[in-house]
Amino acid sequence: MGMDVIGKDPISEVGRYFRNNVWWWRPLATYIVQEHTLLAVGCSHWQSNSGDGLNAEQSQALADALDADLASGKVAQWAAEYAAEVAALPRETCWLCEGTGVRTDDIGVQHGFNKPRDPETGRGGCNGCSGIGTTEPPAASYPFDVDNVREFATFVRASGGFEIW
Ligand SMILES: [Zn+2]
């Protein structure tokens, strides 16, 4: 599952195509919409595969803005703050074992997940949480970093406008 972003009138190979899986795409699109609301407004559906996007002029303006953010360190700061926010979120009760660390359902019993995890062998315990009873919050699955923004900015600059599919 992901976003295929297609250049409408690419001026080079790099402007033809950009892809993020959905976990990488969500924070990237959120950054653009939050930090550059007026530049992003030409596209109403950043978070869906509906073919919405920006035209050539809008894309140039966005590429300029993203390059400026990369140069000023704004993206790096945003990435650090985002990572800190995610790290501060509480872990969630594991839905597979309801926080007990062992699975007593049929599948759990069949695979030996119904016995507490043996720290020596790493065997046993719930397979959803490694027997801990909690899992990372969903937000931890949505990464954001400088390289991904740089890659997207490079694509956008050469795309001649783009559509998100
Ligand atoms: Zn569990």
XYZ file of N, CA, C and O and ligand atoms in Angstrom:
661
model
N 0.853 -1.186 0.000
C 0.000 0.000 0.000
C 0.894 1.244 0.000
O 1.841 1.315 0.749
N 0.557 2.190 -0.863
C 1.387 3.382 -0.907
C 0.854 4.415 -1.863
O -0.251 4.291 -2.388
N 1.658 5.445 -2.049
C 1.317 6.531 -2.941
C 2.286 6.524 -4.117
O 3.494 6.609 -3.939
N 1.729 6.445 -5.318
C 2.515 6.607 -6.532
C 2.280 8.025 -7.020
O 1.151 8.379 -7.355
N 3.342 8.810 -7.042
C 3.209 10.209 -7.437
C 3.835 10.353 -8.823
O 5.018 10.057 -9.025
N 3.001 10.770 -9.767
C 3.393 10.761 -11.170
C 3.629 12.184 -11.659
O 2.755 13.047 -11.506
N 4.801 12.409 -12.253
C 5.094 13.717 -12.841
C 4.256 13.926 -14.088
O 4.162 13.039 -14.934
N 3.635 15.124 -14.202
C 2.751 15.390 -15.346
C 3.528 15.736 -16.605
O 3.102 15.407 -17.712
N 4.647 16.422 -16.423
C 5.428 16.856 -17.589
C 6.904 16.937 -17.175
O 7.499 18.011 -17.127
N 7.481 15.770 -16.859
C 8.815 15.753 -16.243
C 9.896 16.315 -17.169
O 9.859 16.082 -18.369
N 10.824 17.047 -16.578
C 11.942 17.585 -17.355
C 13.158 16.668 -17.273
O 14.148 16.893 -17.952
N 13.093 15.645 -16.387
C 14.190 14.675 -16.300
C 13.640 13.389 -15.697
O 12.504 13.339 -15.230
N 14.490 12.362 -15.704
C 14.091 11.047 -15.208
C 13.556 11.131 -13.770
O 12.562 10.486 -13.433
N 14.220 11.925 -12.951
C 13.864 11.996 -11.528
C 12.462 12.593 -11.318
O 11.826 12.368 -10.289
N 11.978 13.326 -12.327
C 10.666 13.941 -12.207
C 9.515 13.078 -12.690
O 8.357 13.500 -12.690
N 9.828 11.862 -13.115
C 8.768 10.991 -13.641
C 7.904 10.376 -12.549
O 6.693 10.251 -12.692
N 8.553 9.970 -11.453
C 7.862 9.089 -10.515
C 8.477 9.204 -9.128
O 9.699 9.222 -8.986
N 7.613 9.270 -8.129
C 8.049 9.214 -6.739
C 7.092 8.286 -6.006
O 5.886 8.332 -6.238
N 7.648 7.457 -5.149
C 6.775 6.567 -4.382
C 7.156 6.588 -2.906
O 8.332 6.547 -2.562
N 6.172 6.678 -2.057
C 6.315 6.421 -0.626
C 5.267 5.380 -0.263
O 4.140 5.456 -0.766
N 5.630 4.438 0.606
C 4.543 3.617 1.146
C 3.698 4.512 2.049
O 4.062 5.652 2.345
N 2.549 4.028 2.457
C 1.595 4.897 3.158
C 2.157 5.394 4.482
O 1.851 6.486 4.928
N 3.053 4.593 5.092
C 3.605 4.987 6.391
C 4.548 6.177 6.236
O 4.566 7.062 7.065
N 5.311 6.185 5.156
C 6.195 7.327 4.901
C 5.414 8.511 4.327
O 5.753 9.665 4.576
N 4.371 8.237 3.548
C 3.664 9.328 2.883
C 2.898 10.215 3.865
O 2.910 11.439 3.743
N 2.225 9.612 4.823
C 1.362 10.399 5.721
C 2.104 11.559 6.380
O 1.653 12.698 6.289
N 3.226 11.314 7.074
C 3.913 12.446 7.716
C 4.477 13.445 6.708
O 4.488 14.651 6.982
N 4.923 12.969 5.551
C 5.451 13.875 4.524
C 4.355 14.834 4.059
O 4.550 16.051 4.009
N 3.200 14.288 3.748
C 2.075 15.122 3.307
C 1.611 16.042 4.431
O 1.259 17.200 4.193
N 1.618 15.547 5.644
C 1.227 16.375 6.790
C 2.166 17.567 6.932
O 1.727 18.705 7.174
N 3.464 17.305 6.786
C 4.442 18.400 6.860
C 4.121 19.476 5.820
O 4.073 20.670 6.133
N 3.900 19.067 4.590
C 3.642 20.014 3.499
C 2.377 20.830 3.776
O 2.369 22.051 3.653
N 1.331 20.156 4.178
C 0.049 20.838 4.389
C 0.124 21.784 5.597
O -0.409 22.892 5.562
N 0.810 21.344 6.649
C 0.899 22.183 7.862
C 1.831 23.370 7.682
O 1.521 24.489 8.088
N 2.984 23.114 7.083
C 4.017 24.143 7.022
C 3.886 25.050 5.798
O 4.427 26.149 5.777
N 3.205 24.561 4.767
C 3.060 25.351 3.541
C 1.623 25.293 3.042
O 1.348 24.937 1.897
N 0.724 25.647 3.941
C -0.703 25.529 3.673
C -1.103 26.222 2.371
O -1.836 25.647 1.555
N -0.607 27.434 2.157
C -1.018 28.182 0.967
C -0.463 27.574 -0.317
O -1.122 27.605 -1.361
N 0.731 27.014 -0.237
C 1.321 26.374 -1.427
C 0.663 25.023 -1.694
O 0.629 24.555 -2.824
N 0.149 24.400 -0.639
C -0.427 23.051 -0.759
C -1.888 23.077 -1.167
O -2.459 22.053 -1.545
N -2.514 24.254 -1.115
C -3.965 24.344 -1.241
C -4.475 23.934 -2.636
O -5.633 23.557 -2.796
N -3.567 23.971 -3.631
C -3.968 23.545 -4.979
C -4.341 22.078 -5.049
O -4.988 21.630 -5.995
N -3.932 21.334 -4.053
C -4.272 19.901 -3.973
C -5.146 19.713 -2.739
O -4.749 20.038 -1.624
N -6.372 19.193 -2.953
C -7.301 19.017 -1.836
C -7.135 17.674 -1.146
O -7.530 17.508 -0.003
N -6.594 16.706 -1.867
C -6.573 15.328 -1.346
C -5.148 14.786 -1.286
O -4.774 13.921 -2.075
N -4.374 15.320 -0.359
C -2.991 14.871 -0.199
C -2.925 13.443 0.320
O -1.967 12.729 0.076
N -3.938 13.046 1.108
C -3.849 11.745 1.784
C -4.666 10.658 1.088
O -5.053 9.685 1.712
N -4.950 10.818 -0.188
C -5.668 9.739 -0.866
C -5.087 9.497 -2.251
O -4.394 10.343 -2.813
N -5.380 8.337 -2.796
C -4.879 7.942 -4.121
C -5.890 8.333 -5.190
O -6.338 7.503 -5.973
N -6.243 9.623 -5.227
C -7.331 10.035 -6.097
C -6.854 10.768 -7.344
O -7.662 11.209 -8.151
N -5.544 10.893 -7.511
C -5.033 11.580 -8.686
C -4.998 13.084 -8.545
O -4.678 13.794 -9.492
N -5.307 13.583 -7.352
C -5.196 15.020 -7.103
C -3.705 15.373 -7.060
O -2.852 14.500 -6.908
N -3.405 16.658 -7.190
C -1.999 17.056 -7.175
C -1.839 18.537 -7.392
O -2.764 19.318 -7.143
N -0.661 18.939 -7.863
C -0.367 20.345 -8.116
C -0.001 20.522 -9.588
O 0.512 19.590 -10.217
N -0.238 21.728 -10.102
C 0.186 22.010 -11.472
C 1.668 22.420 -11.473
O 2.316 22.457 -10.420
N 2.181 22.724 -12.665
C 3.618 22.988 -12.804
C 4.059 24.185 -11.960
O 5.078 24.127 -11.261
N 3.282 25.254 -12.014
C 3.648 26.469 -11.279
C 3.634 26.226 -9.775
O 4.547 26.618 -9.050
N 2.579 25.557 -9.310
C 2.460 25.242 -7.880
C 3.596 24.325 -7.426
O 4.113 24.459 -6.318
N 3.977 23.408 -8.296
C 5.055 22.475 -7.953
C 6.380 23.200 -7.796
O 7.157 22.896 -6.882
N 6.657 24.149 -8.680
C 7.895 24.922 -8.560
C 7.934 25.670 -7.239
O 8.950 25.684 -6.548
N 6.821 26.275 -6.877
C 6.762 27.034 -5.619
C 6.971 26.111 -4.423
O 7.686 26.457 -3.465
N 6.378 24.933 -4.481
C 6.550 23.978 -3.383
C 7.993 23.487 -3.317
O 8.577 23.380 -2.228
N 8.587 23.186 -4.463
C 9.987 22.741 -4.489
C 10.889 23.813 -3.893
O 11.801 23.507 -3.108
N 10.652 25.080 -4.241
C 11.441 26.182 -3.671
C 11.309 26.203 -2.148
O 12.297 26.364 -1.430
N 10.077 26.057 -1.672
C 9.821 26.119 -0.230
C 10.490 24.946 0.495
O 11.104 25.129 1.555
N 10.392 23.765 -0.079
C 10.996 22.593 0.571
C 12.517 22.694 0.570
O 13.167 22.368 1.568
N 13.089 23.162 -0.543
C 14.543 23.328 -0.587
C 15.002 24.359 0.446
O 16.039 24.182 1.088
N 14.221 25.422 0.598
C 14.559 26.440 1.604
C 14.499 25.841 3.012
O 15.367 26.111 3.856
N 13.486 25.017 3.261
C 13.362 24.360 4.573
C 14.534 23.412 4.837
O 15.032 23.316 5.961
N 14.934 22.690 3.792
C 16.060 21.762 3.932
C 17.335 22.551 4.241
O 18.119 22.167 5.114
N 17.535 23.664 3.527
C 18.746 24.463 3.700
C 18.798 25.130 5.071
O 19.861 25.242 5.682
N 17.640 25.556 5.585
C 17.615 26.287 6.861
C 17.659 25.368 8.072
O 17.820 25.825 9.198
N 17.461 24.071 7.847
C 17.425 23.142 8.979
C 16.029 22.951 9.550
O 15.837 22.238 10.526
N 15.031 23.598 8.920
C 13.669 23.479 9.420
C 13.151 22.043 9.350
O 12.475 21.567 10.263
N 13.485 21.348 8.262
C 13.028 19.958 8.124
C 13.667 19.081 9.192
O 12.996 18.260 9.826
N 14.972 19.290 9.409
C 15.679 18.494 10.422
C 15.074 18.725 11.803
O 14.895 17.785 12.591
N 14.730 19.982 12.091
C 14.134 20.303 13.390
C 12.758 19.647 13.523
O 12.415 19.088 14.565
N 11.981 19.734 12.458
C 10.646 19.126 12.451
C 10.757 17.623 12.681
O 9.994 17.034 13.447
N 11.729 17.003 12.005
C 11.935 15.555 12.137
C 12.286 15.190 13.577
O 11.779 14.203 14.116
N 13.138 15.991 14.186
C 13.552 15.715 15.568
C 12.372 15.881 16.526
O 12.169 15.057 17.429
N 11.588 16.926 16.321
C 10.429 17.149 17.191
C 9.380 16.056 17.003
O 8.769 15.584 17.959
N 9.185 15.675 15.752
C 8.226 14.612 15.456
C 8.647 13.304 16.129
O 7.839 12.628 16.762
N 9.932 12.971 16.004
C 10.447 11.733 16.614
C 10.283 11.783 18.134
O 9.936 10.771 18.762
N 10.522 12.958 18.721
C 10.398 13.097 20.173
C 8.938 12.942 20.612
O 8.645 12.302 21.624
N 8.023 13.527 19.822
C 6.596 13.398 20.131
C 6.149 11.936 20.089
O 5.438 11.466 20.970
N 6.589 11.242 19.044
C 6.210 9.836 18.894
C 6.794 9.009 20.040
O 6.113 8.157 20.620
N 8.047 9.303 20.389
C 8.712 8.538 21.458
C 8.031 8.760 22.807
O 8.086 7.899 23.688
N 7.391 9.926 22.965
C 6.750 10.252 24.243
C 5.356 9.634 24.371
O 4.769 9.644 25.453
N 4.822 9.113 23.263
C 3.487 8.509 23.330
C 3.536 7.229 24.152
O 4.515 6.482 24.093
N 2.488 6.976 24.912
C 2.478 5.738 25.705
C 2.345 4.510 24.811
O 1.748 4.582 23.733
N 2.941 3.412 25.231
C 2.731 2.156 24.531
C 1.280 1.726 24.712
O 0.611 2.145 25.648
N 0.798 0.902 23.773
C -0.599 0.491 23.830
C -0.723 -0.966 24.272
O 0.165 -1.776 24.003
N -1.831 -1.262 24.920
C -2.105 -2.642 25.309
C -2.198 -3.503 24.055
O -2.887 -3.148 23.106
N -1.502 -4.603 24.043
C -1.498 -5.483 22.872
C -2.899 -6.065 22.646
O -3.489 -6.633 23.563
N -3.412 -5.888 21.427
C -4.787 -6.331 21.165
C -4.870 -7.844 21.001
O -5.933 -8.438 21.179
N -3.743 -8.481 20.695
C -3.780 -9.934 20.489
C -3.898 -10.689 21.808
O -4.578 -11.707 21.888
N -3.241 -10.199 22.837
C -3.232 -10.916 24.126
C -3.905 -10.099 25.225
O -3.911 -10.507 26.376
N -4.439 -8.924 24.850
C -5.086 -8.023 25.805
C -4.179 -7.687 26.983
O -4.630 -7.529 28.120
N -2.904 -7.591 26.692
C -1.957 -7.127 27.706
C -1.393 -8.205 28.614
O -0.572 -7.924 29.491
N -1.802 -9.456 28.386
C -1.347 -10.528 29.296
C 0.028 -11.072 28.909
O 0.706 -11.697 29.724
N 0.432 -10.849 27.644
C 1.722 -11.376 27.192
C 1.651 -12.802 26.681
O 2.642 -13.330 26.164
N 0.493 -13.449 26.845
C 0.314 -14.812 26.304
C -1.010 -14.889 25.546
O -1.978 -14.213 25.886
N -1.021 -15.710 24.505
C -2.235 -15.882 23.699
C -2.874 -17.219 24.014
O -2.243 -18.258 23.859
N -4.137 -17.154 24.413
C -4.822 -18.395 24.778
C -5.864 -18.789 23.727
O -6.606 -19.745 23.906
N -5.893 -18.036 22.608
C -6.813 -18.414 21.531
C -6.246 -19.635 20.793
O -5.124 -20.077 21.071
N -7.021 -20.194 19.865
C -6.627 -21.424 19.183
C -5.256 -21.292 18.512
O -4.405 -22.177 18.640
N -5.082 -20.202 17.788
C -3.806 -20.015 17.084
C -2.657 -19.915 18.082
O -1.592 -20.505 17.893
N -2.892 -19.177 19.178
C -1.876 -19.013 20.205
C -1.458 -20.346 20.802
O -0.261 -20.633 20.952
N -2.447 -21.171 21.106
C -2.168 -22.479 21.702
C -1.422 -23.361 20.703
O -0.422 -24.016 21.032
N -1.891 -23.322 19.458
C -1.300 -24.143 18.394
C 0.190 -23.851 18.214
O 0.987 -24.751 17.944
N 0.568 -22.584 18.355
C 1.956 -22.192 18.092
C 2.792 -22.007 19.354
O 3.929 -21.561 19.283
N 2.225 -22.323 20.514
C 2.986 -22.200 21.753
C 3.092 -20.777 22.274
O 3.928 -20.480 23.128
N 2.232 -19.875 21.742
C 2.246 -18.485 22.221
C 1.499 -18.358 23.552
O 1.398 -17.262 24.104
N 0.955 -19.467 24.021
C 0.170 -19.450 25.267
C 1.045 -19.647 26.502
O 0.557 -19.578 27.622
N 2.336 -19.879 26.305
C 3.256 -19.982 27.448
C 4.072 -18.698 27.510
O 4.371 -18.114 26.469
N 4.398 -18.253 28.716
C 5.186 -17.015 28.814
C 6.496 -17.130 28.034
O 7.039 -18.237 27.912
N 6.967 -16.012 27.512
C 8.207 -16.027 26.736
C 9.383 -16.436 27.614
O 9.558 -15.917 28.710
N 10.156 -17.370 27.091
C 11.380 -17.773 27.772
C 12.492 -16.814 27.347
O 12.855 -16.770 26.171
N 13.027 -16.035 28.286
C 14.028 -15.036 27.893
C 15.300 -15.660 27.316
O 16.017 -15.016 26.553
N 15.578 -16.905 27.677
C 16.784 -17.573 27.168
C 16.629 -17.934 25.699
O 17.492 -17.623 24.876
N 15.513 -18.586 25.378
C 15.333 -19.100 24.018
C 14.554 -18.122 23.134
O 14.586 -18.243 21.915
N 13.860 -17.169 23.751
C 13.016 -16.265 22.966
C 11.753 -16.933 22.466
O 11.013 -16.376 21.672
N 11.484 -18.147 22.952
C 10.283 -18.872 22.516
C 9.106 -18.574 23.447
O 9.288 -18.234 24.605
N 7.912 -18.788 22.892
C 6.706 -18.599 23.680
C 6.334 -17.126 23.773
O 7.028 -16.251 23.248
N 5.221 -16.893 24.419
C 4.738 -15.519 24.563
C 3.989 -15.066 23.342
O 4.113 -15.630 22.254
N 3.174 -14.049 23.528
C 2.358 -13.503 22.452
C 3.238 -13.027 21.299
O 4.237 -12.339 21.513
N 2.863 -13.381 20.082
C 3.655 -12.990 18.913
C 3.387 -11.551 18.483
O 4.115 -10.991 17.676
N 2.336 -10.939 19.059
C 2.037 -9.551 18.702
C 2.896 -8.561 19.471
O 3.088 -7.427 19.023
N 3.397 -8.965 20.630
C 4.093 -8.023 21.510
C 5.354 -8.649 22.102
O 5.932 -8.099 23.038
N 5.768 -9.793 21.564
C 6.939 -10.504 22.078
C 6.786 -10.839 23.562
O 7.771 -10.905 24.308
N 5.547 -11.019 23.981
C 5.290 -11.427 25.363
C 5.327 -10.291 26.367
O 5.209 -10.518 27.569
N 5.467 -9.052 25.879
C 5.570 -7.897 26.781
C 4.198 -7.428 27.257
O 4.041 -6.898 28.360
N 3.186 -7.598 26.389
C 1.831 -7.162 26.732
C 1.474 -5.792 26.164
O 0.317 -5.395 26.182
N 2.492 -5.064 25.673
C 2.217 -3.761 25.063
C 2.930 -3.667 23.716
O 3.907 -4.376 23.466
N 2.420 -2.778 22.870
C 3.022 -2.549 21.563
C 3.257 -1.052 21.368
O 2.681 -0.226 22.076
N 4.099 -0.747 20.387
C 4.354 0.657 20.073
C 3.057 1.327 19.624
O 2.219 0.687 19.004
N 2.906 2.625 19.907
C 1.715 3.329 19.412
C 1.727 3.360 17.885
O 2.796 3.326 17.287
N 0.545 3.422 17.261
C 0.477 3.411 15.793
C 1.356 4.483 15.144
O 1.943 4.237 14.087
N 1.475 5.634 15.777
C 2.259 6.724 15.191
C 3.715 6.329 14.970
O 4.393 6.883 14.109
N 4.187 5.356 15.743
C 5.581 4.929 15.603
C 5.840 4.266 14.255
O 6.982 4.101 13.850
N 4.775 3.887 13.569
C 4.919 3.249 12.256
C 4.986 4.258 11.120
O 5.074 3.868 9.966
N 4.916 5.560 11.447
C 4.887 6.598 10.404
C 6.137 7.466 10.470
O 6.147 8.491 11.143
N 7.192 7.047 9.775
C 8.454 7.773 9.882
C 8.494 9.047 9.040
O 7.747 9.206 8.072
N 9.402 9.938 9.439
C 9.615 11.201 8.717
C 11.090 11.529 8.827
O 11.644 11.504 9.923
N 11.748 11.784 7.701
C 13.137 12.224 7.821
C 13.549 13.152 6.681
O 12.831 13.336 5.697
N 14.713 13.758 6.870
C 15.233 14.770 5.952
C 15.430 14.186 4.548
O 15.068 14.825 3.553
N 15.979 12.985 4.482
C 16.274 12.397 3.167
C 15.011 12.208 2.335
O 15.017 12.412 1.125
N 13.933 11.812 3.001
C 12.682 11.590 2.275
C 12.128 12.909 1.727
O 11.627 12.967 0.606
N 12.236 13.966 2.515
C 11.782 15.288 2.054
C 12.653 15.750 0.885
O 12.147 16.262 -0.119
N 13.970 15.530 0.999
C 14.883 15.952 -0.073
C 14.553 15.201 -1.377
O 14.504 15.801 -2.451
N 14.315 13.915 -1.239
C 13.997 13.100 -2.417
C 12.703 13.602 -3.069
O 12.609 13.723 -4.294
N 11.699 13.903 -2.237
C 10.425 14.386 -2.772
C 10.597 15.763 -3.412
O 10.060 16.027 -4.493
N 11.352 16.641 -2.763
C 11.574 17.995 -3.305
C 12.250 17.922 -4.671
O 11.890 18.665 -5.593
N 13.203 17.017 -4.803
C 13.914 16.843 -6.078
C 12.951 16.372 -7.157
O 12.964 16.865 -8.291
N 12.110 15.427 -6.792
C 11.070 14.955 -7.725
C 10.142 16.095 -8.123
O 9.872 16.321 -9.305
N 9.630 16.818 -7.118
C 8.640 17.873 -7.378
C 9.221 18.916 -8.332
O 8.558 19.345 -9.279
N 10.480 19.291 -8.109
C 11.091 20.323 -8.941
C 11.140 19.900 -10.411
O 10.963 20.727 -11.307
N 11.353 18.622 -10.650
C 11.511 18.139 -12.027
C 10.225 17.557 -12.610
O 10.207 17.081 -13.741
N 9.134 17.619 -11.833
C 7.920 16.872 -12.221
C 7.052 17.571 -13.258
O 6.291 16.926 -13.973
N 7.127 18.897 -13.304
C 6.202 19.632 -14.176
C 4.755 19.536 -13.703
O 3.810 19.570 -14.481
N 4.591 19.431 -12.387
C 3.269 19.158 -11.806
C 3.154 17.665 -11.542
O 3.873 16.869 -12.145
N 2.286 17.309 -10.618
C 2.194 15.875 -10.299
C 0.792 15.469 -9.863
O -0.035 16.312 -9.502
N 0.552 14.178 -9.951
C -0.700 13.578 -9.488
C -0.383 12.476 -8.493
O 0.550 11.704 -8.700
N -1.187 12.400 -7.434
C -0.984 11.399 -6.382
C -1.946 10.238 -6.609
O -3.168 10.412 -6.507
N -1.409 9.088 -6.926
C -2.233 7.889 -7.160
C -1.897 6.814 -6.170
O -0.825 6.758 -5.642
Zn 0.487 -9.470 23.002
